[in-house]
Amino acid sequence: ESVLTQSPGTLSLSPGERATLSCRASEYFSSSYLAWYQQKPGQAPRLLIYGASNRATGIPDRFSGSGSGPDFTLTISRLEPEDFAVYYCHQYGSSPYTFGQGTKLEIK
Amino acid sequence: QVQLQESGPGLVKPSQTLSLTCTVSGGSISSGGHYWSWVRQVPGKGLEWIGVFYYSENTSYNPSLKSRVTMFVDRSRNQFSLRLTSVTAADTAVYFCARVTVIPKDYYYYMDVWGKGTTVTVS
């Protein structure tokens, strides 16, 4: 099982700042199988990035993904108020298709 | 556009079977390029992948749940379902169904459409 470890657990930043979220995999898999999701309270997750670096339809270009196994990064270039949420990485490279434990991005 | 809607009982007794259905609207469950999946989230916790239903009626389940999980599809109703047996309080969670988009030539697999989730309490 590929365990995904996200860091930090909580990130406190202000609107306009840059956010860098990390996801490290315990086992190698192709970057094509790495996705990032955003989840707000009471809502379903929303796909942001697939294939480690491809923005999903309708996702603003302030969101970008990078990296290759085992280290992946989600960057939000200039935080908007609506970006404060929990972010999860997810791998579809080897079953079980695990999620990271999440990074909570909170307003400082 | 495609939408997913979970349905099922919100309360299940311990040791009984949890049964949920996901109805697909705005598209066919039999259309190529997609698998169908379930994910759950214990209140205040992270996301847990439960399993996926592939084209050819094949399935893959999380080993932690494998002995208790069954997923199946009703193509005539454009629905897919989850059955979890012998539930305990640890199965109390919000259950999401999701569409997995597959682009084999690029090895892309991602959950791009999600239901709103349904809360199931085991008590």
PDB file of C-alpha atoms in Angstrom:
ATOM      1  CA  GLU A   1       0.000   0.000   0.000  1.00  0.00           C
ATOM      2  CA  SER A   2       1.335   3.408  -0.959  1.00  0.00           C
ATOM      3  CA  VAL A   3       0.932   5.704   2.049  1.00  0.00           C
ATOM      4  CA  LEU A   4       0.679   9.391   1.167  1.00  0.00           C
ATOM      5  CA  THR A   5       1.992  11.764   3.820  1.00  0.00           C
ATOM      6  CA  GLN A   6       0.983  15.396   3.486  1.00  0.00           C
ATOM      7  CA  SER A   7       2.755  18.301   5.105  1.00  0.00           C
ATOM      8  CA  PRO A   8       2.204  20.508   6.866  1.00  0.00           C
ATOM      9  CA  GLY A   9      -0.904  19.340   8.670  1.00  0.00           C
ATOM     10  CA  THR A  10      -2.081  22.926   8.994  1.00  0.00           C
ATOM     11  CA  LEU A  11      -0.876  25.959   7.081  1.00  0.00           C
ATOM     12  CA  SER A  12      -1.750  29.444   8.309  1.00  0.00           C
ATOM     13  CA  LEU A  13      -1.425  32.154   5.676  1.00  0.00           C
ATOM     14  CA  SER A  14      -3.015  35.432   4.646  1.00  0.00           C
ATOM     15  CA  PRO A  15      -4.859  36.231   1.422  1.00  0.00           C
ATOM     16  CA  GLY A  16      -2.419  37.207  -1.285  1.00  0.00           C
ATOM     17  CA  GLU A  17       0.340  34.953   0.048  1.00  0.00           C
ATOM     18  CA  ARG A  18       1.754  31.874  -1.663  1.00  0.00           C
ATOM     19  CA  ALA A  19       0.888  28.409  -0.362  1.00  0.00           C
ATOM     20  CA  THR A  20       3.030  25.337  -0.880  1.00  0.00           C
ATOM     21  CA  LEU A  21       1.577  21.957   0.091  1.00  0.00           C
ATOM     22  CA  SER A  22       3.538  18.723  -0.024  1.00  0.00           C
ATOM     23  CA  CYS A  23       2.626  15.092  -0.574  1.00  0.00           C
ATOM     24  CA  ARG A  24       5.159  12.281  -0.196  1.00  0.00           C
ATOM     25  CA  ALA A  25       4.488   8.706  -1.260  1.00  0.00           C
ATOM     26  CA  SER A  26       5.891   5.657   0.517  1.00  0.00           C
ATOM     27  CA  GLU A  27       6.026   3.687  -2.724  1.00  0.00           C
ATOM     28  CA  TYR A  28       6.840   4.813  -6.234  1.00  0.00           C
ATOM     29  CA  PHE A  29       4.110   5.356  -8.797  1.00  0.00           C
ATOM     30  CA  SER A  30       3.928   7.315 -12.011  1.00  0.00           C
ATOM     31  CA  SER A  31       3.088  10.995 -11.618  1.00  0.00           C
ATOM     32  CA  SER A  32       0.194  10.461 -14.026  1.00  0.00           C
ATOM     33  CA  TYR A  33      -1.666   8.785 -11.165  1.00  0.00           C
ATOM     34  CA  LEU A  34      -1.455  11.689  -8.684  1.00  0.00           C
ATOM     35  CA  ALA A  35      -4.380  14.059  -8.166  1.00  0.00           C
ATOM     36  CA  TRP A  36      -5.159  16.904  -5.786  1.00  0.00           C
ATOM     37  CA  TYR A  37      -8.572  17.735  -4.335  1.00  0.00           C
ATOM     38  CA  GLN A  38      -9.981  20.661  -2.394  1.00  0.00           C
ATOM     39  CA  GLN A  39     -12.691  20.132   0.190  1.00  0.00           C
ATOM     40  CA  LYS A  40     -14.706  22.763   2.017  1.00  0.00           C
ATOM     41  CA  PRO A  41     -16.851  22.008   5.083  1.00  0.00           C
ATOM     42  CA  GLY A  42     -20.032  20.142   4.231  1.00  0.00           C
ATOM     43  CA  GLN A  43     -19.047  19.710   0.593  1.00  0.00           C
ATOM     44  CA  ALA A  44     -17.731  16.934  -1.590  1.00  0.00           C
ATOM     45  CA  PRO A  45     -14.104  17.052  -2.694  1.00  0.00           C
ATOM     46  CA  ARG A  46     -13.410  19.028  -5.853  1.00  0.00           C
ATOM     47  CA  LEU A  47     -10.797  17.936  -8.371  1.00  0.00           C
ATOM     48  CA  LEU A  48      -8.042  20.525  -8.811  1.00  0.00           C
ATOM     49  CA  ILE A  49      -5.116  18.755 -10.436  1.00  0.00           C
ATOM     50  CA  TYR A  50      -4.679  15.409 -12.195  1.00  0.00           C
ATOM     51  CA  GLY A  51      -1.578  13.756 -13.581  1.00  0.00           C
ATOM     52  CA  ALA A  52       0.394  15.717 -10.963  1.00  0.00           C
ATOM     53  CA  SER A  53       0.405  18.931 -13.007  1.00  0.00           C
ATOM     54  CA  ASN A  54      -2.748  19.235 -15.140  1.00  0.00           C
ATOM     55  CA  ARG A  55      -5.412  21.646 -13.982  1.00  0.00           C
ATOM     56  CA  ALA A  56      -8.940  20.304 -14.093  1.00  0.00           C
ATOM     57  CA  THR A  57     -11.594  22.133 -16.062  1.00  0.00           C
ATOM     58  CA  GLY A  58     -12.495  25.496 -14.560  1.00  0.00           C
ATOM     59  CA  ILE A  59      -9.647  25.588 -12.030  1.00  0.00           C
ATOM     60  CA  PRO A  60      -7.951  29.008 -11.816  1.00  0.00           C
ATOM     61  CA  ASP A  61      -4.356  29.218 -12.965  1.00  0.00           C
ATOM     62  CA  ARG A  62      -3.189  30.282  -9.503  1.00  0.00           C
ATOM     63  CA  PHE A  63      -3.338  26.540  -8.716  1.00  0.00           C
ATOM     64  CA  SER A  64      -0.430  24.487 -10.006  1.00  0.00           C
ATOM     65  CA  GLY A  65       0.919  21.013  -9.357  1.00  0.00           C
ATOM     66  CA  SER A  66       4.404  19.654  -9.772  1.00  0.00           C
ATOM     67  CA  GLY A  67       6.689  16.816  -8.824  1.00  0.00           C
ATOM     68  CA  SER A  68       7.297  13.180  -9.550  1.00  0.00           C
ATOM     69  CA  GLY A  69       7.395  10.109  -7.354  1.00  0.00           C
ATOM     70  CA  PRO A  70       7.773  10.143  -4.443  1.00  0.00           C
ATOM     71  CA  ASP A  71       7.439  13.925  -3.877  1.00  0.00           C
ATOM     72  CA  PHE A  72       4.596  16.070  -5.179  1.00  0.00           C
ATOM     73  CA  THR A  73       3.647  19.698  -4.573  1.00  0.00           C
ATOM     74  CA  LEU A  74       0.509  21.783  -4.884  1.00  0.00           C
ATOM     75  CA  THR A  75       1.145  25.521  -5.113  1.00  0.00           C
ATOM     76  CA  ILE A  76      -1.395  28.292  -4.833  1.00  0.00           C
ATOM     77  CA  SER A  77       0.351  31.409  -6.096  1.00  0.00           C
ATOM     78  CA  ARG A  78      -1.814  34.129  -4.518  1.00  0.00           C
ATOM     79  CA  LEU A  79      -4.367  33.014  -2.001  1.00  0.00           C
ATOM     80  CA  GLU A  80      -7.930  34.160  -2.434  1.00  0.00           C
ATOM     81  CA  PRO A  81     -10.419  34.040   0.467  1.00  0.00           C
ATOM     82  CA  GLU A  82     -12.218  31.084  -1.134  1.00  0.00           C
ATOM     83  CA  ASP A  83      -9.023  28.984  -1.196  1.00  0.00           C
ATOM     84  CA  PHE A  84      -9.031  28.356   2.547  1.00  0.00           C
ATOM     85  CA  ALA A  85     -10.052  24.709   2.806  1.00  0.00           C
ATOM     86  CA  VAL A  86      -8.609  21.224   3.252  1.00  0.00           C
ATOM     87  CA  TYR A  87      -6.493  19.786   0.447  1.00  0.00           C
ATOM     88  CA  TYR A  88      -5.925  16.089  -0.240  1.00  0.00           C
ATOM     89  CA  CYS A  89      -3.561  14.299  -2.554  1.00  0.00           C
ATOM     90  CA  HIS A  90      -4.683  10.963  -3.992  1.00  0.00           C
ATOM     91  CA  GLN A  91      -2.883   8.225  -5.878  1.00  0.00           C
ATOM     92  CA  TYR A  92      -4.377   5.857  -8.403  1.00  0.00           C
ATOM     93  CA  GLY A  93      -1.177   3.991  -9.134  1.00  0.00           C
ATOM     94  CA  SER A  94      -1.557   0.951  -6.943  1.00  0.00           C
ATOM     95  CA  SER A  95      -4.497  -0.473  -5.065  1.00  0.00           C
ATOM     96  CA  PRO A  96      -5.662   0.498  -2.509  1.00  0.00           C
ATOM     97  CA  TYR A  97      -5.932   3.935  -4.088  1.00  0.00           C
ATOM     98  CA  THR A  98      -5.023   5.966  -1.047  1.00  0.00           C
ATOM     99  CA  PHE A  99      -5.534   9.570  -0.012  1.00  0.00           C
ATOM    100  CA  GLY A 100      -3.181  11.681   2.041  1.00  0.00           C
ATOM    101  CA  GLN A 101      -4.413  12.731   5.455  1.00  0.00           C
ATOM    102  CA  GLY A 102      -5.008  16.284   4.274  1.00  0.00           C
ATOM    103  CA  THR A 103      -3.550  19.758   4.775  1.00  0.00           C
ATOM    104  CA  LYS A 104      -5.816  22.353   6.308  1.00  0.00           C
ATOM    105  CA  LEU A 105      -5.184  25.794   4.845  1.00  0.00           C
ATOM    106  CA  GLU A 106      -6.454  28.390   7.306  1.00  0.00           C
ATOM    107  CA  ILE A 107      -6.569  32.161   7.378  1.00  0.00           C
ATOM    108  CA  LYS A 108      -3.837  33.702   9.506  1.00  0.00           C
TER     109      LYS A 108
ATOM    110  CA  GLN B   1     -23.442  17.712 -17.278  1.00  0.00           C
ATOM    111  CA  VAL B   2     -23.170  14.468 -15.372  1.00  0.00           C
ATOM    112  CA  GLN B   3     -24.430  14.545 -11.793  1.00  0.00           C
ATOM    113  CA  LEU B   4     -24.345  11.897  -9.094  1.00  0.00           C
ATOM    114  CA  GLN B   5     -26.785  11.477  -6.208  1.00  0.00           C
ATOM    115  CA  GLU B   6     -26.371   9.082  -3.317  1.00  0.00           C
ATOM    116  CA  SER B   7     -29.400   7.571  -1.600  1.00  0.00           C
ATOM    117  CA  GLY B   8     -30.028   5.109   1.188  1.00  0.00           C
ATOM    118  CA  PRO B   9     -30.896   4.848   4.851  1.00  0.00           C
ATOM    119  CA  GLY B  10     -29.236   7.332   7.161  1.00  0.00           C
ATOM    120  CA  LEU B  11     -29.321   4.977  10.127  1.00  0.00           C
ATOM    121  CA  VAL B  12     -28.186   1.368  10.236  1.00  0.00           C
ATOM    122  CA  LYS B  13     -28.042  -0.931  13.248  1.00  0.00           C
ATOM    123  CA  PRO B  14     -24.774  -2.588  14.267  1.00  0.00           C
ATOM    124  CA  SER B  15     -24.138  -5.959  12.581  1.00  0.00           C
ATOM    125  CA  GLN B  16     -26.605  -5.157   9.803  1.00  0.00           C
ATOM    126  CA  THR B  17     -25.912  -4.351   6.141  1.00  0.00           C
ATOM    127  CA  LEU B  18     -25.453  -0.838   4.804  1.00  0.00           C
ATOM    128  CA  SER B  19     -26.827  -0.404   1.284  1.00  0.00           C
ATOM    129  CA  LEU B  20     -26.372   2.753  -0.764  1.00  0.00           C
ATOM    130  CA  THR B  21     -27.200   3.619  -4.351  1.00  0.00           C
ATOM    131  CA  CYS B  22     -25.695   6.262  -6.599  1.00  0.00           C
ATOM    132  CA  THR B  23     -27.890   7.522  -9.426  1.00  0.00           C
ATOM    133  CA  VAL B  24     -26.136   8.933 -12.469  1.00  0.00           C
ATOM    134  CA  SER B  25     -27.946  11.673 -14.385  1.00  0.00           C
ATOM    135  CA  GLY B  26     -26.942  13.652 -17.441  1.00  0.00           C
ATOM    136  CA  GLY B  27     -24.978  10.772 -18.907  1.00  0.00           C
ATOM    137  CA  SER B  28     -24.846   7.007 -19.227  1.00  0.00           C
ATOM    138  CA  ILE B  29     -23.157   4.791 -16.681  1.00  0.00           C
ATOM    139  CA  SER B  30     -22.181   2.593 -19.624  1.00  0.00           C
ATOM    140  CA  SER B  31     -20.323   5.314 -21.490  1.00  0.00           C
ATOM    141  CA  GLY B  32     -16.690   4.586 -22.166  1.00  0.00           C
ATOM    142  CA  GLY B  33     -13.868   6.319 -20.397  1.00  0.00           C
ATOM    143  CA  HIS B  34     -15.232   6.077 -16.885  1.00  0.00           C
ATOM    144  CA  TYR B  35     -15.209   3.881 -13.829  1.00  0.00           C
ATOM    145  CA  TRP B  36     -17.446   4.326 -10.794  1.00  0.00           C
ATOM    146  CA  SER B  37     -16.216   4.561  -7.236  1.00  0.00           C
ATOM    147  CA  TRP B  38     -17.152   4.980  -3.570  1.00  0.00           C
ATOM    148  CA  VAL B  39     -15.248   7.025  -0.999  1.00  0.00           C
ATOM    149  CA  ARG B  40     -16.134   7.657   2.626  1.00  0.00           C
ATOM    150  CA  GLN B  41     -15.200  10.167   5.285  1.00  0.00           C
ATOM    151  CA  VAL B  42     -15.520   9.631   9.003  1.00  0.00           C
ATOM    152  CA  PRO B  43     -16.698  12.897  10.620  1.00  0.00           C
ATOM    153  CA  GLY B  44     -13.751  15.224  11.130  1.00  0.00           C
ATOM    154  CA  LYS B  45     -11.352  12.834   9.412  1.00  0.00           C
ATOM    155  CA  GLY B  46      -9.841  12.301   5.984  1.00  0.00           C
ATOM    156  CA  LEU B  47     -11.019  10.507   2.872  1.00  0.00           C
ATOM    157  CA  GLU B  48     -10.976   6.726   2.542  1.00  0.00           C
ATOM    158  CA  TRP B  49     -11.216   4.961  -0.811  1.00  0.00           C
ATOM    159  CA  ILE B  50     -13.701   2.071  -0.632  1.00  0.00           C
ATOM    160  CA  GLY B  51     -13.672   0.575  -4.093  1.00  0.00           C
ATOM    161  CA  VAL B  52     -14.183   0.952  -7.820  1.00  0.00           C
ATOM    162  CA  PHE B  53     -16.372  -0.688 -10.463  1.00  0.00           C
ATOM    163  CA  TYR B  54     -14.739  -1.207 -13.859  1.00  0.00           C
ATOM    164  CA  TYR B  55     -16.160  -1.620 -17.367  1.00  0.00           C
ATOM    165  CA  SER B  56     -16.317  -5.373 -17.507  1.00  0.00           C
ATOM    166  CA  GLU B  57     -18.189  -5.840 -14.243  1.00  0.00           C
ATOM    167  CA  ASN B  58     -14.872  -6.184 -12.446  1.00  0.00           C
ATOM    168  CA  THR B  59     -14.291  -4.530  -9.117  1.00  0.00           C
ATOM    169  CA  SER B  60     -11.423  -3.583  -6.843  1.00  0.00           C
ATOM    170  CA  TYR B  61     -11.906  -3.023  -3.153  1.00  0.00           C
ATOM    171  CA  ASN B  62      -9.881  -1.567  -0.301  1.00  0.00           C
ATOM    172  CA  PRO B  63      -8.322  -4.593   1.432  1.00  0.00           C
ATOM    173  CA  SER B  64      -9.301  -3.141   4.795  1.00  0.00           C
ATOM    174  CA  LEU B  65     -12.971  -3.567   3.808  1.00  0.00           C
ATOM    175  CA  LYS B  66     -12.737  -6.268   1.152  1.00  0.00           C
ATOM    176  CA  SER B  67     -14.384  -9.074   3.099  1.00  0.00           C
ATOM    177  CA  ARG B  68     -17.452  -6.903   3.779  1.00  0.00           C
ATOM    178  CA  VAL B  69     -17.831  -4.851   0.589  1.00  0.00           C
ATOM    179  CA  THR B  70     -19.741  -5.531  -2.616  1.00  0.00           C
ATOM    180  CA  MET B  71     -20.265  -3.082  -5.447  1.00  0.00           C
ATOM    181  CA  PHE B  72     -22.579  -3.699  -8.394  1.00  0.00           C
ATOM    182  CA  VAL B  73     -24.228  -1.793 -11.201  1.00  0.00           C
ATOM    183  CA  ASP B  74     -27.767  -1.623 -12.561  1.00  0.00           C
ATOM    184  CA  ARG B  75     -27.277  -0.298 -16.075  1.00  0.00           C
ATOM    185  CA  SER B  76     -31.009  -0.254 -16.822  1.00  0.00           C
ATOM    186  CA  ARG B  77     -31.471   2.271 -14.011  1.00  0.00           C
ATOM    187  CA  ASN B  78     -28.169   4.088 -14.562  1.00  0.00           C
ATOM    188  CA  GLN B  79     -27.199   3.338 -10.978  1.00  0.00           C
ATOM    189  CA  PHE B  80     -24.375   1.718  -9.080  1.00  0.00           C
ATOM    190  CA  SER B  81     -24.542   0.461  -5.536  1.00  0.00           C
ATOM    191  CA  LEU B  82     -22.515  -0.261  -2.439  1.00  0.00           C
ATOM    192  CA  ARG B  83     -23.203  -2.945   0.096  1.00  0.00           C
ATOM    193  CA  LEU B  84     -21.240  -3.139   3.356  1.00  0.00           C
ATOM    194  CA  THR B  85     -22.021  -6.007   5.715  1.00  0.00           C
ATOM    195  CA  SER B  86     -21.574  -6.423   9.467  1.00  0.00           C
ATOM    196  CA  VAL B  87     -21.321  -2.711  10.133  1.00  0.00           C
ATOM    197  CA  THR B  88     -20.042  -1.227  13.370  1.00  0.00           C
ATOM    198  CA  ALA B  89     -19.833   2.299  14.753  1.00  0.00           C
ATOM    199  CA  ALA B  90     -16.525   2.653  12.891  1.00  0.00           C
ATOM    200  CA  ASP B  91     -18.487   2.616   9.628  1.00  0.00           C
ATOM    201  CA  THR B  92     -20.318   5.815  10.589  1.00  0.00           C
ATOM    202  CA  ALA B  93     -19.309   8.253   7.876  1.00  0.00           C
ATOM    203  CA  VAL B  94     -20.321  10.405   4.951  1.00  0.00           C
ATOM    204  CA  TYR B  95     -20.353   8.195   1.869  1.00  0.00           C
ATOM    205  CA  PHE B  96     -19.573   9.731  -1.528  1.00  0.00           C
ATOM    206  CA  CYS B  97     -19.976   8.202  -4.943  1.00  0.00           C
ATOM    207  CA  ALA B  98     -17.685   9.467  -7.665  1.00  0.00           C
ATOM    208  CA  ARG B  99     -16.993   9.092 -11.358  1.00  0.00           C
ATOM    209  CA  VAL B 100     -13.452   8.129 -12.269  1.00  0.00           C
ATOM    210  CA  THR B 101     -12.365   9.471 -15.642  1.00  0.00           C
ATOM    211  CA  VAL B 102      -9.827   7.268 -17.361  1.00  0.00           C
ATOM    212  CA  ILE B 103      -7.489   8.322 -20.177  1.00  0.00           C
ATOM    213  CA  PRO B 104      -5.487   5.147 -20.823  1.00  0.00           C
ATOM    214  CA  LYS B 105      -3.107   6.586 -23.407  1.00  0.00           C
ATOM    215  CA  ASP B 106      -1.803   9.071 -20.822  1.00  0.00           C
ATOM    216  CA  TYR B 107      -2.327   6.802 -17.788  1.00  0.00           C
ATOM    217  CA  TYR B 108      -4.616   9.416 -16.243  1.00  0.00           C
ATOM    218  CA  TYR B 109      -7.177   8.359 -13.666  1.00  0.00           C
ATOM    219  CA  TYR B 110      -9.024  10.917 -11.568  1.00  0.00           C
ATOM    220  CA  MET B 111     -12.339  11.440  -9.767  1.00  0.00           C
ATOM    221  CA  ASP B 112     -13.860  14.400 -11.530  1.00  0.00           C
ATOM    222  CA  VAL B 113     -17.545  14.188 -10.612  1.00  0.00           C
ATOM    223  CA  TRP B 114     -18.747  13.611  -7.062  1.00  0.00           C
ATOM    224  CA  GLY B 115     -22.085  13.230  -5.377  1.00  0.00           C
ATOM    225  CA  LYS B 116     -22.847  15.535  -2.470  1.00  0.00           C
ATOM    226  CA  GLY B 117     -22.485  12.659  -0.031  1.00  0.00           C
ATOM    227  CA  THR B 118     -24.885  10.932   2.295  1.00  0.00           C
ATOM    228  CA  THR B 119     -24.402  10.540   6.027  1.00  0.00           C
ATOM    229  CA  VAL B 120     -24.761   7.055   7.440  1.00  0.00           C
ATOM    230  CA  THR B 121     -24.837   6.525  11.180  1.00  0.00           C
ATOM    231  CA  VAL B 122     -24.412   3.075  12.693  1.00  0.00           C
ATOM    232  CA  SER B 123     -26.252   2.962  15.982  1.00  0.00           C
TER     233      SER B 123
END
